[in-house]
């Protein structure tokens, strides 16, 4: 029987060791997942028995460091040495605030509370002989109150605060004697508290204890004189844990039914290159941090081969008996992840030239693969905010959202057995080597007050909502909509500019060629001969670039094309009496050819750019838009364009995206006048004959409150929208003046920067629109709490930030932001017709399978459909941005390799949406719309000049007949010969 048991033990060991470095497949697996679909936010819920927890550590929060017989810990001593300024003597004073802590725990709605026992509060000198009844009763009381609140305790025996007596007398964890002492301490805890505790953590983060407590000296006890000491310390920590596990397994498990593990922390790492060597270095980096302790516990009782190979004799070795003693001594994988380690306590030497990253999902997958699919309890996770942050901590909230969302994907998509998640921490406290410089609590603690009142932060409210819903259940507004747009919906594509060819490329070659029709049909150029110059006027058909561009536009399937004219090129002197007639003729040809292809041209008169003003040189050098005469000159330029191009153009944009934050209020004031003058000119002089429409297009990325339930964040979001959109929209579409919120805010700042409309200008500007056009690309979050000076706008007192779960490229991809922007227009300006004049995403131009753009267009158009069908927005059209990478690099539906034009995947997908006029319900009857005549680029000749058209057809027939006769005569002659 014993031999059989030994055989099974050997087979189990062999199976465990059968796949060394199984986690190595992690990077390859995630690189092959569908992009960006796999990066999209996953709506769903966690398993019903999922454990939601929150945690603390004794030294960080308890305080009362000398009260009721407590002995000193190594942190009490460490914080009084060197250059350290703060201590955890009081912390959050949890020792005197059990009721407040329990109240906070109950408010969160967690099922589990993780806390640690202060070893020196129970045994002041570290051994049973110094037993402290009062200190022990504190934990009895805490556990009893937790049980009364139906919250299960998760108890950590050792969270870095070794009794100082053991450090001073024995050298702490460097002494193997601590293995037995720790076992005895654990025995007392199991015996005293074990009937009420089902989850035990023996030791928290042994990597930090060993490497930084006994190696770098960053944390207590601060020893740093022996580079090999951390490995001996780690060796003893593993033995101590194993001793406690076996003790529990033999004497307590059958009665108490609890589970034990060691909390192991890790960073995540990504390869700097795609080579296998980089992947192996990533694996080795994880082995040196997480594998150092995880492999002995979960695999074979020994250290990772990578560590053994690189450290050699510096790394202690286990005897066979010790391996058996250590191996398998974890009932679940207790994983810590986040700010305690990542990007702080992992130095470059442990990254092996690779890149650190905050990817909890990949780490969970790696642990699952590397350690034979253990149940994983995330026992510490979260991020931090600066020490001056109070109850508004959206940064922490969004990191929590990210980590919880990654845990959900790990369960649902990757099949990892994640059994619980612990947000860290319950309240603000002493943050180890960072002291009080950062805060990690869900509850704010004012350390300068006596009562240490706990106030819930935005992150606490967020976490409570997640727990109540058990994750992120899909809401109706998150689901894709089904439906179609109206028959007259404008489907378009935009480009900042078009390719201009001022010299006709057709009939411009004077060379003479010989056509070898009897052989291969090649044209042979005859040297020294040239044809006489053609004496004829230029025709639109002479421009090959026009035909090429119109053909590209037509192939997209759109019925509208939006592009911008070049004011400085059309009127170089600024005087419309001397325009560039060649360029004007080119634009005339271009718009006419568009119409012949059944594509309506939408023309912008002036497109604002960061790089250059695009104003005619005389205006540019004469104070640009600050000069009132520029507005008058723009109106004259508009008249020129209406007059010359108005027969073909029925939709005009005066100014495209003038509401740039780099534009001053004085410049913006003159731009508004310029737009109004141009609109009034069209309305009075051209509308009755041309029947077109005129407006301006505003850049309108959405601005969302970082915490939508907080008035403190809602107000800054409204303020930003007033300053970014209302600045130009309200004078035109609303009151004829700047938004009240904008004026009142600047008045508070004692600013006189915002100009005042006189009555004449107010009446001039107000109502100068035929539709509301927006360019929309992305969404930002704003909060009033300053966190990062680089993204803080002091003038508006707003902090810009992003949700870390959003897809980035490089701006956030947030489809629902478009729907909110459209609703903002409806709420402010009622039933005004709205056009999304530009909407697109930047992606690597070399990526012709542009899956991100496919995802982007589908989801943004779907949100536009929701705005139209569900919200009642008077949406008239949607324009994808942009046509081609050649003119708008990274945004195009067409790519380019040398001279070859490449049709990207997004073009086909966009065309398919257009052909279906949206997203029709499957099985529904086709939409009945009037058919659009197919373009016939030569048919207009028959309509406008029927006699010429008839003669042309007859002449063509005669030429074809003669050609056939000559061809067959020559062929028969050749056969006879």
mmCIF file of C-alpha atoms in Angstrom, residues 696-908:
data_model
loop_
_atom_site.group_PDB
_atom_site.id
_atom_site.type_symbol
_atom_site.label_atom_id
_atom_site.label_comp_id
_atom_site.label_asym_id
_atom_site.label_seq_id
_atom_site.Cartn_x
_atom_site.Cartn_y
_atom_site.Cartn_z
ATOM 1 C CA UNK A 696 -20.261 76.308 -39.720
ATOM 2 C CA UNK A 697 -18.804 73.079 -38.283
ATOM 3 C CA UNK A 698 -17.679 72.915 -34.651
ATOM 4 C CA UNK A 699 -15.229 70.494 -33.134
ATOM 5 C CA UNK A 700 -17.258 68.667 -30.489
ATOM 6 C CA UNK A 701 -15.542 65.922 -28.588
ATOM 7 C CA UNK A 702 -17.699 64.923 -25.644
ATOM 8 C CA UNK A 703 -16.849 65.822 -22.050
ATOM 9 C CA UNK A 704 -18.184 63.482 -19.375
ATOM 10 C CA UNK A 705 -18.106 64.010 -15.592
ATOM 11 C CA UNK A 706 -15.561 61.599 -14.139
ATOM 12 C CA UNK A 707 -18.128 60.741 -11.486
ATOM 13 C CA UNK A 708 -21.590 61.380 -12.889
ATOM 14 C CA UNK A 709 -23.287 61.225 -9.473
ATOM 15 C CA UNK A 710 -21.164 64.068 -8.139
ATOM 16 C CA UNK A 711 -22.305 67.655 -8.623
ATOM 17 C CA UNK A 712 -18.677 68.682 -8.159
ATOM 18 C CA UNK A 713 -17.856 66.878 -11.429
ATOM 19 C CA UNK A 714 -21.066 67.627 -13.339
ATOM 20 C CA UNK A 715 -20.486 71.383 -13.078
ATOM 21 C CA UNK A 716 -16.913 71.257 -14.506
ATOM 22 C CA UNK A 717 -18.182 69.150 -17.437
ATOM 23 C CA UNK A 718 -20.883 71.722 -18.197
ATOM 24 C CA UNK A 719 -18.313 74.476 -17.893
ATOM 25 C CA UNK A 720 -15.951 72.842 -20.389
ATOM 26 C CA UNK A 721 -18.791 72.351 -22.879
ATOM 27 C CA UNK A 722 -19.773 76.014 -22.484
ATOM 28 C CA UNK A 723 -16.210 77.123 -23.169
ATOM 29 C CA UNK A 724 -15.550 74.670 -26.005
ATOM 30 C CA UNK A 725 -18.904 74.414 -27.822
ATOM 31 C CA UNK A 726 -21.212 77.061 -26.416
ATOM 32 C CA UNK A 727 -18.532 79.671 -27.119
ATOM 33 C CA UNK A 728 -19.420 79.527 -30.845
ATOM 34 C CA UNK A 729 -22.796 77.786 -30.734
ATOM 35 C CA UNK A 730 -24.733 80.043 -28.361
ATOM 36 C CA UNK A 731 -24.182 83.316 -30.302
ATOM 37 C CA UNK A 732 -25.337 81.642 -33.522
ATOM 38 C CA UNK A 733 -27.924 79.046 -32.501
ATOM 39 C CA UNK A 734 -29.076 80.567 -29.233
ATOM 40 C CA UNK A 735 -29.232 83.982 -27.600
ATOM 41 C CA UNK A 736 -26.830 85.868 -29.827
ATOM 42 C CA UNK A 737 -24.377 86.170 -26.936
ATOM 43 C CA UNK A 738 -21.808 83.970 -25.247
ATOM 44 C CA UNK A 739 -23.120 81.387 -22.721
ATOM 45 C CA UNK A 740 -24.109 82.761 -19.320
ATOM 46 C CA UNK A 741 -21.962 80.127 -17.618
ATOM 47 C CA UNK A 742 -18.953 81.274 -19.615
ATOM 48 C CA UNK A 743 -19.472 84.940 -18.753
ATOM 49 C CA UNK A 744 -20.140 84.315 -15.053
ATOM 50 C CA UNK A 745 -17.085 82.074 -14.679
ATOM 51 C CA UNK A 746 -14.779 84.643 -16.273
ATOM 52 C CA UNK A 747 -16.372 87.331 -14.119
ATOM 53 C CA UNK A 748 -15.419 85.289 -11.036
ATOM 54 C CA UNK A 749 -11.854 85.271 -12.300
ATOM 55 C CA UNK A 750 -11.979 89.052 -12.837
ATOM 56 C CA UNK A 751 -11.204 88.398 -16.503
ATOM 57 C CA UNK A 752 -12.123 90.893 -19.194
ATOM 58 C CA UNK A 753 -10.895 88.687 -22.045
ATOM 59 C CA UNK A 754 -14.335 87.814 -23.413
ATOM 60 C CA UNK A 755 -15.517 90.497 -25.867
ATOM 61 C CA UNK A 756 -18.967 92.056 -25.627
ATOM 62 C CA UNK A 757 -21.343 91.969 -28.589
ATOM 63 C CA UNK A 758 -22.763 95.325 -29.508
ATOM 64 C CA UNK A 759 -26.385 95.209 -30.596
ATOM 65 C CA UNK A 760 -25.477 95.381 -34.278
ATOM 66 C CA UNK A 761 -23.094 92.415 -34.079
ATOM 67 C CA UNK A 762 -25.475 90.411 -31.896
ATOM 68 C CA UNK A 763 -28.235 90.749 -34.473
ATOM 69 C CA UNK A 764 -25.718 90.064 -37.231
ATOM 70 C CA UNK A 765 -24.567 86.764 -35.708
ATOM 71 C CA UNK A 766 -27.754 85.382 -34.197
ATOM 72 C CA UNK A 767 -29.597 82.869 -36.370
ATOM 73 C CA UNK A 768 -26.936 82.548 -39.060
ATOM 74 C CA UNK A 769 -27.326 78.831 -39.621
ATOM 75 C CA UNK A 770 -29.205 76.297 -41.694
ATOM 76 C CA UNK A 771 -27.992 73.228 -39.789
ATOM 77 C CA UNK A 772 -25.693 72.286 -36.887
ATOM 78 C CA UNK A 773 -22.495 70.519 -38.028
ATOM 79 C CA UNK A 774 -20.040 68.854 -35.662
ATOM 80 C CA UNK A 775 -16.735 67.051 -35.923
ATOM 81 C CA UNK A 776 -16.529 64.379 -33.259
ATOM 82 C CA UNK A 777 -13.671 62.001 -32.568
ATOM 83 C CA UNK A 778 -13.397 61.112 -28.900
ATOM 84 C CA UNK A 779 -14.451 61.685 -25.284
ATOM 85 C CA UNK A 780 -12.678 62.934 -22.169
ATOM 86 C CA UNK A 781 -13.498 62.781 -18.500
ATOM 87 C CA UNK A 782 -13.245 65.823 -16.261
ATOM 88 C CA UNK A 783 -13.184 66.256 -12.527
ATOM 89 C CA UNK A 784 -12.678 69.247 -10.278
ATOM 90 C CA UNK A 785 -10.016 67.482 -8.168
ATOM 91 C CA UNK A 786 -6.504 68.309 -9.332
ATOM 92 C CA UNK A 787 -4.329 65.225 -9.724
ATOM 93 C CA UNK A 788 -1.929 65.775 -12.633
ATOM 94 C CA UNK A 789 -0.658 69.239 -13.533
ATOM 95 C CA UNK A 790 0.007 68.179 -17.150
ATOM 96 C CA UNK A 791 -3.681 67.538 -17.818
ATOM 97 C CA UNK A 792 -5.096 70.191 -15.517
ATOM 98 C CA UNK A 793 -6.638 73.333 -17.021
ATOM 99 C CA UNK A 794 -6.145 75.989 -14.380
ATOM 100 C CA UNK A 795 -8.339 78.605 -16.072
ATOM 101 C CA UNK A 796 -11.379 76.321 -15.960
ATOM 102 C CA UNK A 797 -10.264 74.489 -12.803
ATOM 103 C CA UNK A 798 -10.778 71.089 -14.373
ATOM 104 C CA UNK A 799 -8.686 67.945 -14.381
ATOM 105 C CA UNK A 800 -8.828 66.019 -17.652
ATOM 106 C CA UNK A 801 -8.506 62.257 -17.464
ATOM 107 C CA UNK A 802 -9.540 59.039 -19.188
ATOM 108 C CA UNK A 803 -11.211 55.809 -18.210
ATOM 109 C CA UNK A 804 -8.409 53.237 -18.248
ATOM 110 C CA UNK A 805 -10.799 50.618 -19.673
ATOM 111 C CA UNK A 806 -11.209 52.600 -22.899
ATOM 112 C CA UNK A 807 -9.559 51.512 -26.134
ATOM 113 C CA UNK A 808 -6.814 53.997 -27.059
ATOM 114 C CA UNK A 809 -5.571 54.937 -30.530
ATOM 115 C CA UNK A 810 -4.078 57.371 -29.556
ATOM 116 C CA UNK A 811 -7.258 59.125 -28.440
ATOM 117 C CA UNK A 812 -9.892 57.172 -26.511
ATOM 118 C CA UNK A 813 -12.474 55.259 -28.538
ATOM 119 C CA UNK A 814 -15.781 55.972 -26.758
ATOM 120 C CA UNK A 815 -18.751 55.430 -29.102
ATOM 121 C CA UNK A 816 -21.435 56.538 -26.620
ATOM 122 C CA UNK A 817 -19.781 59.958 -26.463
ATOM 123 C CA UNK A 818 -21.184 60.741 -29.928
ATOM 124 C CA UNK A 819 -24.725 59.985 -28.781
ATOM 125 C CA UNK A 820 -24.288 62.274 -25.774
ATOM 126 C CA UNK A 821 -22.864 65.051 -27.968
ATOM 127 C CA UNK A 822 -25.837 64.820 -30.331
ATOM 128 C CA UNK A 823 -28.249 64.915 -27.407
ATOM 129 C CA UNK A 824 -26.487 68.000 -26.041
ATOM 130 C CA UNK A 825 -27.226 69.760 -29.342
ATOM 131 C CA UNK A 826 -30.885 68.672 -29.217
ATOM 132 C CA UNK A 827 -31.302 69.737 -25.573
ATOM 133 C CA UNK A 828 -29.772 73.162 -26.189
ATOM 134 C CA UNK A 829 -31.096 73.952 -29.671
ATOM 135 C CA UNK A 830 -34.229 71.824 -30.023
ATOM 136 C CA UNK A 831 -34.987 70.403 -33.441
ATOM 137 C CA UNK A 832 -32.081 71.910 -35.356
ATOM 138 C CA UNK A 833 -30.924 69.641 -38.236
ATOM 139 C CA UNK A 834 -27.599 68.036 -37.256
ATOM 140 C CA UNK A 835 -24.793 66.645 -39.383
ATOM 141 C CA UNK A 836 -21.832 64.686 -38.071
ATOM 142 C CA UNK A 837 -19.424 66.239 -40.514
ATOM 143 C CA UNK A 838 -16.307 64.273 -39.498
ATOM 144 C CA UNK A 839 -15.907 61.135 -37.377
ATOM 145 C CA UNK A 840 -12.897 58.855 -37.536
ATOM 146 C CA UNK A 841 -10.010 57.220 -35.749
ATOM 147 C CA UNK A 842 -6.272 57.199 -36.278
ATOM 148 C CA UNK A 843 -4.702 53.827 -36.981
ATOM 149 C CA UNK A 844 -1.354 52.654 -38.302
ATOM 150 C CA UNK A 845 -1.427 53.479 -42.055
ATOM 151 C CA UNK A 846 0.365 50.198 -42.781
ATOM 152 C CA UNK A 847 -2.598 48.300 -41.339
ATOM 153 C CA UNK A 848 -4.851 47.697 -44.327
ATOM 154 C CA UNK A 849 -6.948 45.259 -42.292
ATOM 155 C CA UNK A 850 -7.834 48.244 -40.141
ATOM 156 C CA UNK A 851 -9.911 46.377 -37.578
ATOM 157 C CA UNK A 852 -9.936 49.304 -35.154
ATOM 158 C CA UNK A 853 -11.526 51.578 -37.767
ATOM 159 C CA UNK A 854 -14.046 48.859 -38.633
ATOM 160 C CA UNK A 855 -14.983 48.643 -34.955
ATOM 161 C CA UNK A 856 -14.987 52.419 -34.593
ATOM 162 C CA UNK A 857 -17.255 53.179 -37.556
ATOM 163 C CA UNK A 858 -19.712 50.398 -36.737
ATOM 164 C CA UNK A 859 -20.122 51.441 -33.117
ATOM 165 C CA UNK A 860 -20.121 55.197 -33.624
ATOM 166 C CA UNK A 861 -22.699 54.962 -36.416
ATOM 167 C CA UNK A 862 -24.753 52.672 -34.185
ATOM 168 C CA UNK A 863 -24.693 55.309 -31.435
ATOM 169 C CA UNK A 864 -25.768 57.896 -34.022
ATOM 170 C CA UNK A 865 -28.685 55.604 -34.894
ATOM 171 C CA UNK A 866 -29.686 55.476 -31.206
ATOM 172 C CA UNK A 867 -29.624 59.274 -31.097
ATOM 173 C CA UNK A 868 -31.899 59.388 -34.140
ATOM 174 C CA UNK A 869 -34.349 56.563 -33.393
ATOM 175 C CA UNK A 870 -34.438 56.560 -29.575
ATOM 176 C CA UNK A 871 -33.641 60.147 -28.583
ATOM 177 C CA UNK A 872 -35.321 62.080 -31.364
ATOM 178 C CA UNK A 873 -32.233 63.926 -32.550
ATOM 179 C CA UNK A 874 -32.889 65.488 -35.963
ATOM 180 C CA UNK A 875 -29.829 63.810 -37.449
ATOM 181 C CA UNK A 876 -29.514 64.448 -41.175
ATOM 182 C CA UNK A 877 -26.158 62.963 -42.085
ATOM 183 C CA UNK A 878 -22.966 61.196 -41.083
ATOM 184 C CA UNK A 879 -19.524 61.669 -42.659
ATOM 185 C CA UNK A 880 -16.655 59.267 -42.004
ATOM 186 C CA UNK A 881 -13.249 60.853 -41.701
ATOM 187 C CA UNK A 882 -11.209 60.471 -43.843
ATOM 188 C CA UNK A 883 -11.077 59.412 -47.469
ATOM 189 C CA UNK A 884 -7.399 58.676 -47.871
ATOM 190 C CA UNK A 885 -4.165 58.399 -45.909
ATOM 191 C CA UNK A 886 -2.512 60.414 -48.655
ATOM 192 C CA UNK A 887 -4.242 63.629 -47.531
ATOM 193 C CA UNK A 888 -5.095 62.672 -43.920
ATOM 194 C CA UNK A 889 -2.403 60.224 -42.726
ATOM 195 C CA UNK A 890 -3.634 57.458 -40.462
ATOM 196 C CA UNK A 891 -7.349 58.258 -40.885
ATOM 197 C CA UNK A 892 -8.053 57.067 -44.429
ATOM 198 C CA UNK A 893 -10.416 54.463 -45.828
ATOM 199 C CA UNK A 894 -7.837 54.159 -48.611
ATOM 200 C CA UNK A 895 -4.190 53.362 -47.997
ATOM 201 C CA UNK A 896 -1.216 53.935 -50.259
ATOM 202 C CA UNK A 897 1.892 51.918 -51.020
ATOM 203 C CA UNK A 898 4.104 53.891 -53.358
ATOM 204 C CA UNK A 899 1.728 54.713 -56.223
ATOM 205 C CA UNK A 900 -0.761 51.924 -55.516
ATOM 206 C CA UNK A 901 -4.097 52.713 -53.875
ATOM 207 C CA UNK A 902 -5.214 50.104 -51.327
ATOM 208 C CA UNK A 903 -8.839 49.603 -50.327
ATOM 209 C CA UNK A 904 -8.896 49.028 -46.571
ATOM 210 C CA UNK A 905 -11.283 46.696 -44.778
ATOM 211 C CA UNK A 906 -13.060 49.642 -43.171
ATOM 212 C CA UNK A 907 -14.149 50.958 -46.580
ATOM 213 C CA UNK A 908 -16.003 47.745 -47.404
#
